[in-house]
Short mmCIF file of C-alpha atoms and ligand atoms in Angstrom, two decimals:
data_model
loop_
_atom_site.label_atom_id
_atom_site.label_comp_id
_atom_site.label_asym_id
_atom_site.label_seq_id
_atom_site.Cartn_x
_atom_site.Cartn_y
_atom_site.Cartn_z
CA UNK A 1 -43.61 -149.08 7.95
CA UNK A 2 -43.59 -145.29 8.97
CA UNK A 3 -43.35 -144.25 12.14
CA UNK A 4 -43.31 -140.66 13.87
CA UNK A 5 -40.67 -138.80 15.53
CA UNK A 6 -41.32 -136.22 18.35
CA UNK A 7 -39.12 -134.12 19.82
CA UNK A 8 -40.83 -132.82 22.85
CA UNK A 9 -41.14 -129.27 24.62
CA UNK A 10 -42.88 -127.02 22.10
CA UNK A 11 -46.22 -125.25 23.52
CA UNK A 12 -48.73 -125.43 20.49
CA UNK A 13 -50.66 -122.29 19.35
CA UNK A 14 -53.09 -121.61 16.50
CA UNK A 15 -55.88 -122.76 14.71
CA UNK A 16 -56.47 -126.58 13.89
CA UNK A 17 -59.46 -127.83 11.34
CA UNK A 18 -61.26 -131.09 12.63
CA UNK A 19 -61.65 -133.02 10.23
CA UNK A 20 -65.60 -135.27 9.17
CA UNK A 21 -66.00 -138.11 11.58
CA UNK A 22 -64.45 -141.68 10.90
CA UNK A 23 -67.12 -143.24 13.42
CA UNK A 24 -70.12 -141.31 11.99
CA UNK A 25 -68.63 -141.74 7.86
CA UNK A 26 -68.10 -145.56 7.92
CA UNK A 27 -72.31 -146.44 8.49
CA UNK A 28 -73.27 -143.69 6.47
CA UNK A 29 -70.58 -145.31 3.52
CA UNK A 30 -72.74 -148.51 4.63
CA UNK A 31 -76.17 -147.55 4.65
CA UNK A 32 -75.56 -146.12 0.63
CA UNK A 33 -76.06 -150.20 -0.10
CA UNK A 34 -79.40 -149.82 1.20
CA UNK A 35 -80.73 -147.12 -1.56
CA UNK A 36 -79.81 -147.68 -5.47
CA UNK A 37 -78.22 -144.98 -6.84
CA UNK A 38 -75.63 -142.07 -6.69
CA UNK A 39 -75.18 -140.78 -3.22
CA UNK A 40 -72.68 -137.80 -2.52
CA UNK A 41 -70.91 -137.19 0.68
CA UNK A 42 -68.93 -134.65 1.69
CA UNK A 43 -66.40 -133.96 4.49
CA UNK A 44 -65.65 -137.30 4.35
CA UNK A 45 -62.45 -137.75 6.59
CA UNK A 46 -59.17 -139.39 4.33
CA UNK A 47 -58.18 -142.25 6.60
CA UNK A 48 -57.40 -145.47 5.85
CA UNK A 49 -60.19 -146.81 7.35
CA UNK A 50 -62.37 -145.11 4.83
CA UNK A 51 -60.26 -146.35 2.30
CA UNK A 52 -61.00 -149.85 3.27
CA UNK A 53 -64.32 -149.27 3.23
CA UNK A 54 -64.38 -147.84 -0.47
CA UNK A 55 -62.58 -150.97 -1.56
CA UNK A 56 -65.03 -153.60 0.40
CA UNK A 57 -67.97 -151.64 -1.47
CA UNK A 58 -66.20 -151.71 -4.47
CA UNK A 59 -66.15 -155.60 -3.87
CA UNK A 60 -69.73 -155.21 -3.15
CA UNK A 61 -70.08 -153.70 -6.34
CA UNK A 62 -71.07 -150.21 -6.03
CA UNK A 63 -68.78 -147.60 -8.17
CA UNK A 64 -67.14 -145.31 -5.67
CA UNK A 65 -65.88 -141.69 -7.82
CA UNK A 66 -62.98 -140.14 -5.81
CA UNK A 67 -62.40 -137.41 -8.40
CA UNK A 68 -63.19 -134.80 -5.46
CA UNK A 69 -61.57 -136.60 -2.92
CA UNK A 70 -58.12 -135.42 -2.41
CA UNK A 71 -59.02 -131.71 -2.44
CA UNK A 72 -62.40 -131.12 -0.92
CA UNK A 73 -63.24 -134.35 1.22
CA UNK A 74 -66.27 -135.08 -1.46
CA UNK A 75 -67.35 -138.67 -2.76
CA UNK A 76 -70.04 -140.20 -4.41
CA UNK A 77 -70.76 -143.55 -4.17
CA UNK A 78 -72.54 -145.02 -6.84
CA UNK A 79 -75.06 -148.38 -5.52
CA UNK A 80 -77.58 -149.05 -8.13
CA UNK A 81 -76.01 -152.24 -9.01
CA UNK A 82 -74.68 -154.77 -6.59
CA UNK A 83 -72.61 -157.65 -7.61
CA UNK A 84 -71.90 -159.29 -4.26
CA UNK A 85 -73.29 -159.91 -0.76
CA UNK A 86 -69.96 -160.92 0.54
CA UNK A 87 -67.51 -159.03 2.87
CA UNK A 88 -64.35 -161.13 2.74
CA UNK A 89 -61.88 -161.60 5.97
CA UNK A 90 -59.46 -159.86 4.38
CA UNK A 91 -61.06 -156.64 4.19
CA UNK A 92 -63.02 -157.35 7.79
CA UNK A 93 -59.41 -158.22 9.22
CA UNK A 94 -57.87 -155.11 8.94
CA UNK A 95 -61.28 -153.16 9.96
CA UNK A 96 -63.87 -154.47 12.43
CA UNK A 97 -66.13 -151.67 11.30
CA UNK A 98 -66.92 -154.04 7.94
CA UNK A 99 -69.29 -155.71 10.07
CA UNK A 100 -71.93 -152.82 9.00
CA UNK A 101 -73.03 -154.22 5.80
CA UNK A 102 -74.67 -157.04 7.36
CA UNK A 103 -77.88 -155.22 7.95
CA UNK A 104 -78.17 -153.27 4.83
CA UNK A 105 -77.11 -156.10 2.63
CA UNK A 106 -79.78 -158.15 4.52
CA UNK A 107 -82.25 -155.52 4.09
CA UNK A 108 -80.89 -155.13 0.21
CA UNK A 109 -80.34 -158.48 -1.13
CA UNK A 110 -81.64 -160.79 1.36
CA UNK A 111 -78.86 -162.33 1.93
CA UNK A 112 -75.33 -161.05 3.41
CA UNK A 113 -72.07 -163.37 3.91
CA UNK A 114 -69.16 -161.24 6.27
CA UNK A 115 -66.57 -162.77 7.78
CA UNK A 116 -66.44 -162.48 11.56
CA UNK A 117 -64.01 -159.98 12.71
CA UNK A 118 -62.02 -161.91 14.97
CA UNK A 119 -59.63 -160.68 17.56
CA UNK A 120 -58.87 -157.26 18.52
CA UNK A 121 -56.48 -154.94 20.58
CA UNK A 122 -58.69 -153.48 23.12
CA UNK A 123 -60.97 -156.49 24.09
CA UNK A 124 -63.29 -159.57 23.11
CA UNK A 125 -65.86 -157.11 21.35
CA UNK A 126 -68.35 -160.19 20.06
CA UNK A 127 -70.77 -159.23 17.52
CA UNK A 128 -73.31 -161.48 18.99
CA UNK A 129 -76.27 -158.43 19.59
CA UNK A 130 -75.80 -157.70 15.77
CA UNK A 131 -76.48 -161.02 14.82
CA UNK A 132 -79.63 -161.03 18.05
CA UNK A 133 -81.01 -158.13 16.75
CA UNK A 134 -81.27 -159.64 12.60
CA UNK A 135 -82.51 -162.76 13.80
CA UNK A 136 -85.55 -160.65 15.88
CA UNK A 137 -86.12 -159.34 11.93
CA UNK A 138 -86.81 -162.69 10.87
CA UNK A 139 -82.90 -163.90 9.33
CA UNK A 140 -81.80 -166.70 9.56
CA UNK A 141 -78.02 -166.33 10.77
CA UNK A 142 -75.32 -168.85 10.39
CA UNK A 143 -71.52 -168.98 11.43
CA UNK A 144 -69.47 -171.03 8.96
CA UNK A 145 -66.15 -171.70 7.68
CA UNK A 146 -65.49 -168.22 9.78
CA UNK A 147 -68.40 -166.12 8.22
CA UNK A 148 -71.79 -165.25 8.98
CA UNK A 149 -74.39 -166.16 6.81
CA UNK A 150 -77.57 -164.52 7.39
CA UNK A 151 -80.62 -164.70 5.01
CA UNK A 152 -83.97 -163.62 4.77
CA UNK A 153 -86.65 -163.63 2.26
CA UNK A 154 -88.16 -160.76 4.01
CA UNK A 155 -87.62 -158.86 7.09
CA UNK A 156 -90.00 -158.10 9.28
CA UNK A 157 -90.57 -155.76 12.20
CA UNK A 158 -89.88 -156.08 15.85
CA UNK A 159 -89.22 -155.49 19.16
CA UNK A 160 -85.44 -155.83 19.86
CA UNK A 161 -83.62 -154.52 23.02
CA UNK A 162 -80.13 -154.47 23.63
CA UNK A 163 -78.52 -156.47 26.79
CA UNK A 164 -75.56 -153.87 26.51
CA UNK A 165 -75.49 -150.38 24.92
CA UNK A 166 -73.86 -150.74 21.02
CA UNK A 167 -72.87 -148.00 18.76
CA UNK A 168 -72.19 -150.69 15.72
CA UNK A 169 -74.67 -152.98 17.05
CA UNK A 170 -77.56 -150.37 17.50
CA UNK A 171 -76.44 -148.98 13.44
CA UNK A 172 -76.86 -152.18 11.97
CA UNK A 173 -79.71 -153.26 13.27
CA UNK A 174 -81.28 -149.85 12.49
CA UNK A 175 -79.88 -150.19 8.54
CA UNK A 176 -81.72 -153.83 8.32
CA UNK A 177 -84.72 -152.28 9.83
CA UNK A 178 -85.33 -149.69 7.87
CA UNK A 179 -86.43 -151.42 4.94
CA UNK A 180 -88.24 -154.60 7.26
CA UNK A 181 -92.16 -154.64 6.75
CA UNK A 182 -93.40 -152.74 9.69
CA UNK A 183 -92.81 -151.08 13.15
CA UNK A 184 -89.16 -151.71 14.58
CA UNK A 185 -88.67 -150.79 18.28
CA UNK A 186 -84.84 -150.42 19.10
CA UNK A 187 -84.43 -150.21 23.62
CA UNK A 188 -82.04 -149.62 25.17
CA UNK A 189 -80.10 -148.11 21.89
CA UNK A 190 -77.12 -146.49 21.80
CA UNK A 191 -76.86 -142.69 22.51
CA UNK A 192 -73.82 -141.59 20.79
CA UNK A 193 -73.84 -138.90 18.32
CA UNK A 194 -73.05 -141.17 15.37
CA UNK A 195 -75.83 -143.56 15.52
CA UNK A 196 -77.73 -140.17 15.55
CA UNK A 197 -76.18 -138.96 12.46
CA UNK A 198 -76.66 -141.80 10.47
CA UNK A 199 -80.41 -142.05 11.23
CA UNK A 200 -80.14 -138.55 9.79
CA UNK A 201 -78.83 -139.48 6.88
CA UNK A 202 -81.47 -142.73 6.77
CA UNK A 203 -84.04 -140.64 6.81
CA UNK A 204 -82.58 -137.96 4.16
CA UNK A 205 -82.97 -141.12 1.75
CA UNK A 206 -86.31 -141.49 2.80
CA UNK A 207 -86.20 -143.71 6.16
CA UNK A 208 -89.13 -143.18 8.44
CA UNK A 209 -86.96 -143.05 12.10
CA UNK A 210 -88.09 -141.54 15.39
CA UNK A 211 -85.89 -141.46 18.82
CA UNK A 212 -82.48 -141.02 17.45
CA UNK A 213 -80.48 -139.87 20.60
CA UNK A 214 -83.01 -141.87 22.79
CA UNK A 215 -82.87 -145.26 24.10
CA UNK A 216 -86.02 -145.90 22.25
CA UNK A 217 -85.78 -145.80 18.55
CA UNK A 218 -89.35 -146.41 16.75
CA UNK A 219 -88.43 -147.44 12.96
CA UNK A 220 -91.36 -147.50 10.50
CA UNK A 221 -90.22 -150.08 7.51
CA UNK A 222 -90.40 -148.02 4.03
CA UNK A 223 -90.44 -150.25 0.54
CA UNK A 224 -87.82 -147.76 -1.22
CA UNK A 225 -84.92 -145.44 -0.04
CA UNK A 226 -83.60 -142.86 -2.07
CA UNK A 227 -80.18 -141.86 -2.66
CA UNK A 228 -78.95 -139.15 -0.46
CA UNK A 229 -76.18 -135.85 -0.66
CA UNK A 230 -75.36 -135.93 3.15
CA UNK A 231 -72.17 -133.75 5.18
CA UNK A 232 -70.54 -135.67 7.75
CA UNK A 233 -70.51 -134.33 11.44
CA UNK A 234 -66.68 -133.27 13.04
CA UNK A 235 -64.77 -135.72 14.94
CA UNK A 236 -65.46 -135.65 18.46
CA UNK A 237 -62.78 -138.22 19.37
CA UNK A 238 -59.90 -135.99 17.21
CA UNK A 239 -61.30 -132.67 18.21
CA UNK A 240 -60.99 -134.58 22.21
CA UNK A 241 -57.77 -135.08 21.03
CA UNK A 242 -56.59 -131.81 20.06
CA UNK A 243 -57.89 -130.14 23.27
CA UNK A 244 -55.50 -132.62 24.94
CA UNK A 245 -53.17 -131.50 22.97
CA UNK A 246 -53.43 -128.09 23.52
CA UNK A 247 -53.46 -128.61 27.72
CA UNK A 248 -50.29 -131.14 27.66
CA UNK A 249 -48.26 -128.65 26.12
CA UNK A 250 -49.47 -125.81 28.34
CA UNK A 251 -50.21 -124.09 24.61
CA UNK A 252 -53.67 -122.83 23.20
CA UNK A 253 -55.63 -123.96 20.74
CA UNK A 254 -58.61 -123.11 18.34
CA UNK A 255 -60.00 -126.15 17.31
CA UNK A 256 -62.18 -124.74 14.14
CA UNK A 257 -65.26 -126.85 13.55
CA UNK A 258 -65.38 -128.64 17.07
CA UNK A 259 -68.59 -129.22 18.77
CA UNK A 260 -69.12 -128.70 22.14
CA UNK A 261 -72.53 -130.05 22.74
CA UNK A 262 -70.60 -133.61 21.39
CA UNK A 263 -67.83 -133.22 23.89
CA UNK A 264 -69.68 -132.31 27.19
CA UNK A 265 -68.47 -134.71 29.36
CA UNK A 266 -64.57 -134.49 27.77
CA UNK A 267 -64.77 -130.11 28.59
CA UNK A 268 -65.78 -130.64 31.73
CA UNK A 269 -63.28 -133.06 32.86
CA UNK A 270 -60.40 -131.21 31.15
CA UNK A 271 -61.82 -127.86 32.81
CA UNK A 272 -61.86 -129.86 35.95
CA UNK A 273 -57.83 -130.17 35.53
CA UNK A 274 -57.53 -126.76 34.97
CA UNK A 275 -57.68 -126.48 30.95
CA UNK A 276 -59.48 -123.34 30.13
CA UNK A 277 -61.86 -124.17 27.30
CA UNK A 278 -64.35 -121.83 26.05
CA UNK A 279 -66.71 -121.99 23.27
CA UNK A 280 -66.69 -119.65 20.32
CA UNK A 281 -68.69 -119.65 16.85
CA UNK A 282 -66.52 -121.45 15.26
CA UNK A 283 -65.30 -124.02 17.18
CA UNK A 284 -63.37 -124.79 20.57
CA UNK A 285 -60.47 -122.54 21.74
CA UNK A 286 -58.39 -124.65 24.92
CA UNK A 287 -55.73 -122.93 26.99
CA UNK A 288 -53.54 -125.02 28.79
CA UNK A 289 -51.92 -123.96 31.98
CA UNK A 290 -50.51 -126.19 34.87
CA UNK A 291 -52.77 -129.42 35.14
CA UNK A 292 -54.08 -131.38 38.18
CA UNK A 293 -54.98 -134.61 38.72
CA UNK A 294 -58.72 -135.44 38.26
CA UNK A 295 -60.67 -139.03 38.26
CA UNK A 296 -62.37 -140.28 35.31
CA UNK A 297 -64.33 -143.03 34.31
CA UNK A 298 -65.25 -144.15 30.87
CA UNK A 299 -69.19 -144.50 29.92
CA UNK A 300 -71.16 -145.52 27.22
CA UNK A 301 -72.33 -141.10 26.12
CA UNK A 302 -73.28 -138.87 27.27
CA UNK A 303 -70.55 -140.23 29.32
CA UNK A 304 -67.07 -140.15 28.91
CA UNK A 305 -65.90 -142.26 26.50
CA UNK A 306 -63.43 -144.62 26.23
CA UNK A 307 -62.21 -143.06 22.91
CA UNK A 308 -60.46 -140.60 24.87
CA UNK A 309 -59.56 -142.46 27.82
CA UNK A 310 -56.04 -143.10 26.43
CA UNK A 311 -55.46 -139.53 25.49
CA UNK A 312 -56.36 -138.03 29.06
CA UNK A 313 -54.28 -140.78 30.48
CA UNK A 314 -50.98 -139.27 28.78
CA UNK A 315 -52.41 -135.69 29.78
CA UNK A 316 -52.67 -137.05 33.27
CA UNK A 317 -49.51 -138.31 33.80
CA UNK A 318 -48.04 -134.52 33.82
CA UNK A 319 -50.89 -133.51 35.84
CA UNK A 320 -49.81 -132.73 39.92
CA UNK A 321 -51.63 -135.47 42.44
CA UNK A 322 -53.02 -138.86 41.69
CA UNK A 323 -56.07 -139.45 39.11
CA UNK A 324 -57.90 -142.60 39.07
CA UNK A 325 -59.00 -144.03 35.24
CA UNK A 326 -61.28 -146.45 35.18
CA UNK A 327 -62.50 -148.07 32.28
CA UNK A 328 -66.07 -149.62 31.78
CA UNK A 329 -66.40 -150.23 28.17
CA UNK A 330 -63.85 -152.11 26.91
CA UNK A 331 -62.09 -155.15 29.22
CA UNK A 332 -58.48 -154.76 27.93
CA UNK A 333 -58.21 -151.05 26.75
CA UNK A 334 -54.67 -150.32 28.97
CA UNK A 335 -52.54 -151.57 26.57
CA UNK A 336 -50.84 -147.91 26.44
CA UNK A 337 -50.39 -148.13 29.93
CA UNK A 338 -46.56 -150.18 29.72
CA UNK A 339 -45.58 -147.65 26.74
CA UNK A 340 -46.20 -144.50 28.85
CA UNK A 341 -44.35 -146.17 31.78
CA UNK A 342 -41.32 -146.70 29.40
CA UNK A 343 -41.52 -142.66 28.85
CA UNK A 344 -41.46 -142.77 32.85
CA UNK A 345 -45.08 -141.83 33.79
CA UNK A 346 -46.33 -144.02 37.32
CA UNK A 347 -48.87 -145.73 36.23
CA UNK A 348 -50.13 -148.85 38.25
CA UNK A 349 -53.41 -151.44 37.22
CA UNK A 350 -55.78 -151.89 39.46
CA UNK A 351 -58.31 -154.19 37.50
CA UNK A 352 -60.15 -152.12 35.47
CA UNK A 353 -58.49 -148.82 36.84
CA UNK A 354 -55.02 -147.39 36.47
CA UNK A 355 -53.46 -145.09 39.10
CA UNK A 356 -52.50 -142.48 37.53
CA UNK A 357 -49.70 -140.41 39.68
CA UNK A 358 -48.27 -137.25 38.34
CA UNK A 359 -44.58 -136.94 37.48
CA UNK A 360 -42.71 -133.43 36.67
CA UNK A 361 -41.22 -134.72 33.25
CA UNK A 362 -41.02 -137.75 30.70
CA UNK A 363 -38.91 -138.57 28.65
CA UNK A 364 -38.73 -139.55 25.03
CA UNK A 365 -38.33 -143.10 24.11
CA UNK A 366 -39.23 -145.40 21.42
CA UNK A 367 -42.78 -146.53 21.72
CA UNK A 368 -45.44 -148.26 19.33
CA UNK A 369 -49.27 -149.01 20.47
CA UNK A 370 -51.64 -151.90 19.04
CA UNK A 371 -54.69 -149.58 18.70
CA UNK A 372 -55.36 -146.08 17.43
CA UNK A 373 -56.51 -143.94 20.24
CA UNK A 374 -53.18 -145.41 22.40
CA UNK A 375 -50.90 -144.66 19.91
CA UNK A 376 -52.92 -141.30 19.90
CA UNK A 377 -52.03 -140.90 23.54
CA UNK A 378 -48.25 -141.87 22.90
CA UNK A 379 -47.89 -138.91 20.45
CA UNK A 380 -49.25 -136.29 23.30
CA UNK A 381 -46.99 -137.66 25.65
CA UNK A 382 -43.85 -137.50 22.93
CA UNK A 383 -44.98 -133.55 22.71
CA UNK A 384 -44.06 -133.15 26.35
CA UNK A 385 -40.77 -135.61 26.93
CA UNK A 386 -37.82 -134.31 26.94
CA UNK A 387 -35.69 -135.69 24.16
CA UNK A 388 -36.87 -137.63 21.15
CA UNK A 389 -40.29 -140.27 21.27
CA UNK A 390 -40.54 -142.42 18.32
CA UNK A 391 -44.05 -144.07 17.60
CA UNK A 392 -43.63 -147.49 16.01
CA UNK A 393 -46.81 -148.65 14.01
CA UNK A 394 -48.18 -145.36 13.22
CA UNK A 395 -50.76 -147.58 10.53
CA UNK A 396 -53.08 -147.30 13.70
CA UNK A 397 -53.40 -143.64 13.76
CA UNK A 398 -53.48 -143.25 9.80
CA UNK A 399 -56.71 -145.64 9.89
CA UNK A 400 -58.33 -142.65 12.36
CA UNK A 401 -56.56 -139.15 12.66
CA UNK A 402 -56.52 -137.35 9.08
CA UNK A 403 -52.73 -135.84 8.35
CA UNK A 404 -52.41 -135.51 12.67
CA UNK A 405 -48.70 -134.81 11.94
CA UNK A 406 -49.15 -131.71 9.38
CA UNK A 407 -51.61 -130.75 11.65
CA UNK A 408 -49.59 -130.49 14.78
CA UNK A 409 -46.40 -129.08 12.82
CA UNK A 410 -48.98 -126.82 11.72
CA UNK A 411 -49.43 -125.41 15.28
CA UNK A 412 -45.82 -125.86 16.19
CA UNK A 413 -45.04 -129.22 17.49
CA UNK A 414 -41.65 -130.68 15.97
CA UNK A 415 -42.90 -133.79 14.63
CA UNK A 416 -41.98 -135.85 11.23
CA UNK A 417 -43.00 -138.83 9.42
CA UNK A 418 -39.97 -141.31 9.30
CA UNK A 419 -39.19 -145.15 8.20
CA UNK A 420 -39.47 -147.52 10.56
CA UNK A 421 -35.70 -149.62 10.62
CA UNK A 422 -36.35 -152.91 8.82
CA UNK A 423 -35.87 -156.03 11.20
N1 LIG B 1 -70.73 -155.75 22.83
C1 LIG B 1 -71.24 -157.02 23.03
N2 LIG B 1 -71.89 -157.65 22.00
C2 LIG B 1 -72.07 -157.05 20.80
C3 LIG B 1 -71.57 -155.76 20.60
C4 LIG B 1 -70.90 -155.13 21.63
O1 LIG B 1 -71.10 -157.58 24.10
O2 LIG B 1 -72.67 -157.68 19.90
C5 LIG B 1 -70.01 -155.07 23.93
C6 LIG B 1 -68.55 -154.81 23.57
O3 LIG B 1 -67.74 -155.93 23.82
C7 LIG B 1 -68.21 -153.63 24.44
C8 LIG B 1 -69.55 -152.86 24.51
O4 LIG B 1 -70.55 -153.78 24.06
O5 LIG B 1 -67.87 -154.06 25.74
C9 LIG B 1 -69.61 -151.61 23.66
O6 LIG B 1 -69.11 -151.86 22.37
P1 LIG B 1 -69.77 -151.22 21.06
O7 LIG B 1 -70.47 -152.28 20.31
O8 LIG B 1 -70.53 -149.99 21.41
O9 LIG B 1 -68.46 -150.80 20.24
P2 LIG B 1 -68.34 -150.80 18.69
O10 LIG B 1 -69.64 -150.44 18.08
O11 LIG B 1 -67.67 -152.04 18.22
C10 LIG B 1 -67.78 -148.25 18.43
C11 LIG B 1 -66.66 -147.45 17.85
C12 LIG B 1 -65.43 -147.60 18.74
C13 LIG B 1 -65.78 -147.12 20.14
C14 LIG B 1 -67.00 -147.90 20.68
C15 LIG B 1 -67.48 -147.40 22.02
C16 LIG B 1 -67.15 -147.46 15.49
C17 LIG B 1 -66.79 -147.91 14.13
N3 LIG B 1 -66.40 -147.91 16.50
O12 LIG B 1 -67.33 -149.60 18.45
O13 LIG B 1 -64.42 -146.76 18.18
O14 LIG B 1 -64.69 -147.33 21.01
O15 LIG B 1 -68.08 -147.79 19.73
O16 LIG B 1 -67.83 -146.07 21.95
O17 LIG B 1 -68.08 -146.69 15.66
C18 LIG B 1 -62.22 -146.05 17.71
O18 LIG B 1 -62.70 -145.19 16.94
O19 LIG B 1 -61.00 -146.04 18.05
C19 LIG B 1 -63.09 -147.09 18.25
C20 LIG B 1 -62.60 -148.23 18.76
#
């Protein structure tokens, strides 16, 4: 296994590209089941995640053409024949986000079997308001031997509201409706910018969608999609990332491609701790310079979200005073927390908050995280330790941050891709 060695202190400076967005590419990979044909993509981020995704659509059996891949982020995904409606565990095992061919393999082939995803780092995260929402479109959903089963001979429209705001939930749902017979009224939807960008793309293949970015999304049912060529938004989340980056290390940043309309509530709590952020034509440009504490509570968006809630925490834990982090949309999301105390930040739990209080230095250790946005925030606090950080289980952040170490050698960090020891 690889693993990534720091050795903190440099200040970063210069330009960083941000990469096509994992959570706004893996439903618009999905929704290709739901129109025959040749779709291209481009800016397509190289993760592993996407990777996965190509092979459990390959099982599916649409032809995925990587030929343009490796230089220019382009694919084309090839659906007009499918040979299976099954997602297998072990493709939905190593990525939850398999979950989002239920609805357009529902809507596609009447019938979709995908394993349940099971446990997970940050938190229970049940899929039961994905499997609500198809039954309100007339399936008939099963769990067995592990999988659900859901059929229908034809799905029709409805009125579906959400108990809690989804972002996979309110995407899948919107995939099966799109080709249900009828009106579909989605409340209480999710906000975020990718469920926005893939009813974008649903309706570039033909999709008849209203309310995107609302809580109320109206979806009229069309008989045929179309394939698509569609360009996948920046990464809010690494672009979130990089500005921490750029205020840890007290260095400056221009962050070409970021958008600041998608990062709001992120720029204004950074500014708040003293991060000078301003917005040019081509992205973000973040100055960092002496940081102070600040409070900040994860949201569903426009609020902050919990995608970055790690990251500030290791930006925090330099910053002078005491910040309070408390986190609303996931129930176990602190698992960071003990690795940044081993690099000696003072960190305490408080339920769902951490007490965050500012210490002058940290120092470099060996760490490893179970998700990808804490291992995320153990790398940002490795660029500011004194001494060397090692981060164990780096597989994480390859399923989510494109090349993040060439990126930040790029700008200056001293960072390298190593071999984990073997047991
Ligand atoms: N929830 C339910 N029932 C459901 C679905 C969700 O109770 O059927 C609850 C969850 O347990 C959670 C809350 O609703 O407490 C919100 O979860 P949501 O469904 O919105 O999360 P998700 O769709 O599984 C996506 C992102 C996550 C991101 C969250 C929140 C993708 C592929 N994943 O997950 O991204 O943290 O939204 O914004 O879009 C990441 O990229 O590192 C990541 C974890």
């Amino acid at each position: 296994m690889d693993k990534l060695i720091i050795r903190g202190g440099a200040r970063l400076r210069g330009e960083v590209n941000i990469s096509g967005a994992k959570n706004a590419a893996l439903p618009v990979l999905c929704a290709t089941l739901l129109a025959p044909g040749r779709h291209v993509l481009h800016n397509v981020p190289r993760l592993r995640d996407i990777d996965t995704t190509l092979e459990l659509l390959t099982t599916l059996g649409a032809e995925v053409d990587r030929a343009g891949f490796e230089h220019d982020h382009s694919l084309a995904v090839n659906t007009a024949k499918l040979s299976s409606p099954r997602a297998p565990y072990e493709l939905v095992k190593t990525m939850r986000a398999s979950i989002l061919v239920l609805g357009p393999l529902l809507a596609r082939a009447g019938e979709a079997e995908v394993s349940l995803p099971g446990g997970c780092a940050i938190g229970a995260r049940p899929v039961n308001l994905h499997l609500k929402g198809m039954e309100a479109l007339g399936a008939e959903v099963k769990i067995e031997h592990g999988y659900i089963r859901a059929k229908a001979a034809a799905l029709k429209g409805a009125e579906i509201s959400f108990d809690v705001s989804t972002v996979t939930g309110t995407e899948n749902v919107m995939m099966a409706a799109v080709k249900a017979e009828g009106r579909t009224v989605l409340t209480n939807a999710a906000l975020e910018p990718e469920v926005v960008e893939l009813a974008e793309a649903l309706v570039k293949m033909g999709a008849k969608i209203k309310g995107q970015g609302t809580e109320v999304i109206e979806i009229e049912g069309v008989k045929e999609l179309h394939p698509a060529e569609w360009t996948i938004m920046p990464d809010r989340i690494e672009a979130g990332t990089f500005l921490a980056a750029a205020a840890i290390t007290g260095g400056e940043l221009l962050l070409k491609g970021a958008r600041a309309d998608h990062l709001a509530a992120v720029i204004t709590k950074l500014r708040e701790a003293g991060v000078k952020i301003e917005e040019q034509e081509d992205g973000l440009r973040a100055q960092g310079d002496g940081l102070r504490a600040v409070d900040a509570t994860t949201r569903t968006y426009p609020g902050f979200p919990t995608d970055m809630q790690a990251q500030i925490m290791a930006l925090l834990c330099r910053a002078q005073g005491l910040s309070v982090i408390t986190e609303t949309v996931f129930e176990n999301r602190f698992m960071h927390v003990q690795e940044l105390q081993r690099m000696g930040a003072n960190i305490k739990i408080q339920g769902r908050s951490a007490i965050v209080t500012g210490v002058p230095k940290l120092s470099g250790a060996s760490v490893m995280a179970t998700d990808l946005r804490a291992s995320a925030s153990l790398v940002l606090a490795g660029l500011v330790a004194e001494g060397t950080t090692e981060v164990l289980r780096i597989y994480h952040l390859d399923r989510g941050y494109e090349a993040l170490e060439d990126k930040l050698r790029k700008v200056g960090a001293n960072i390298e891709r190593g071999k984990e020891a073997k047991p």
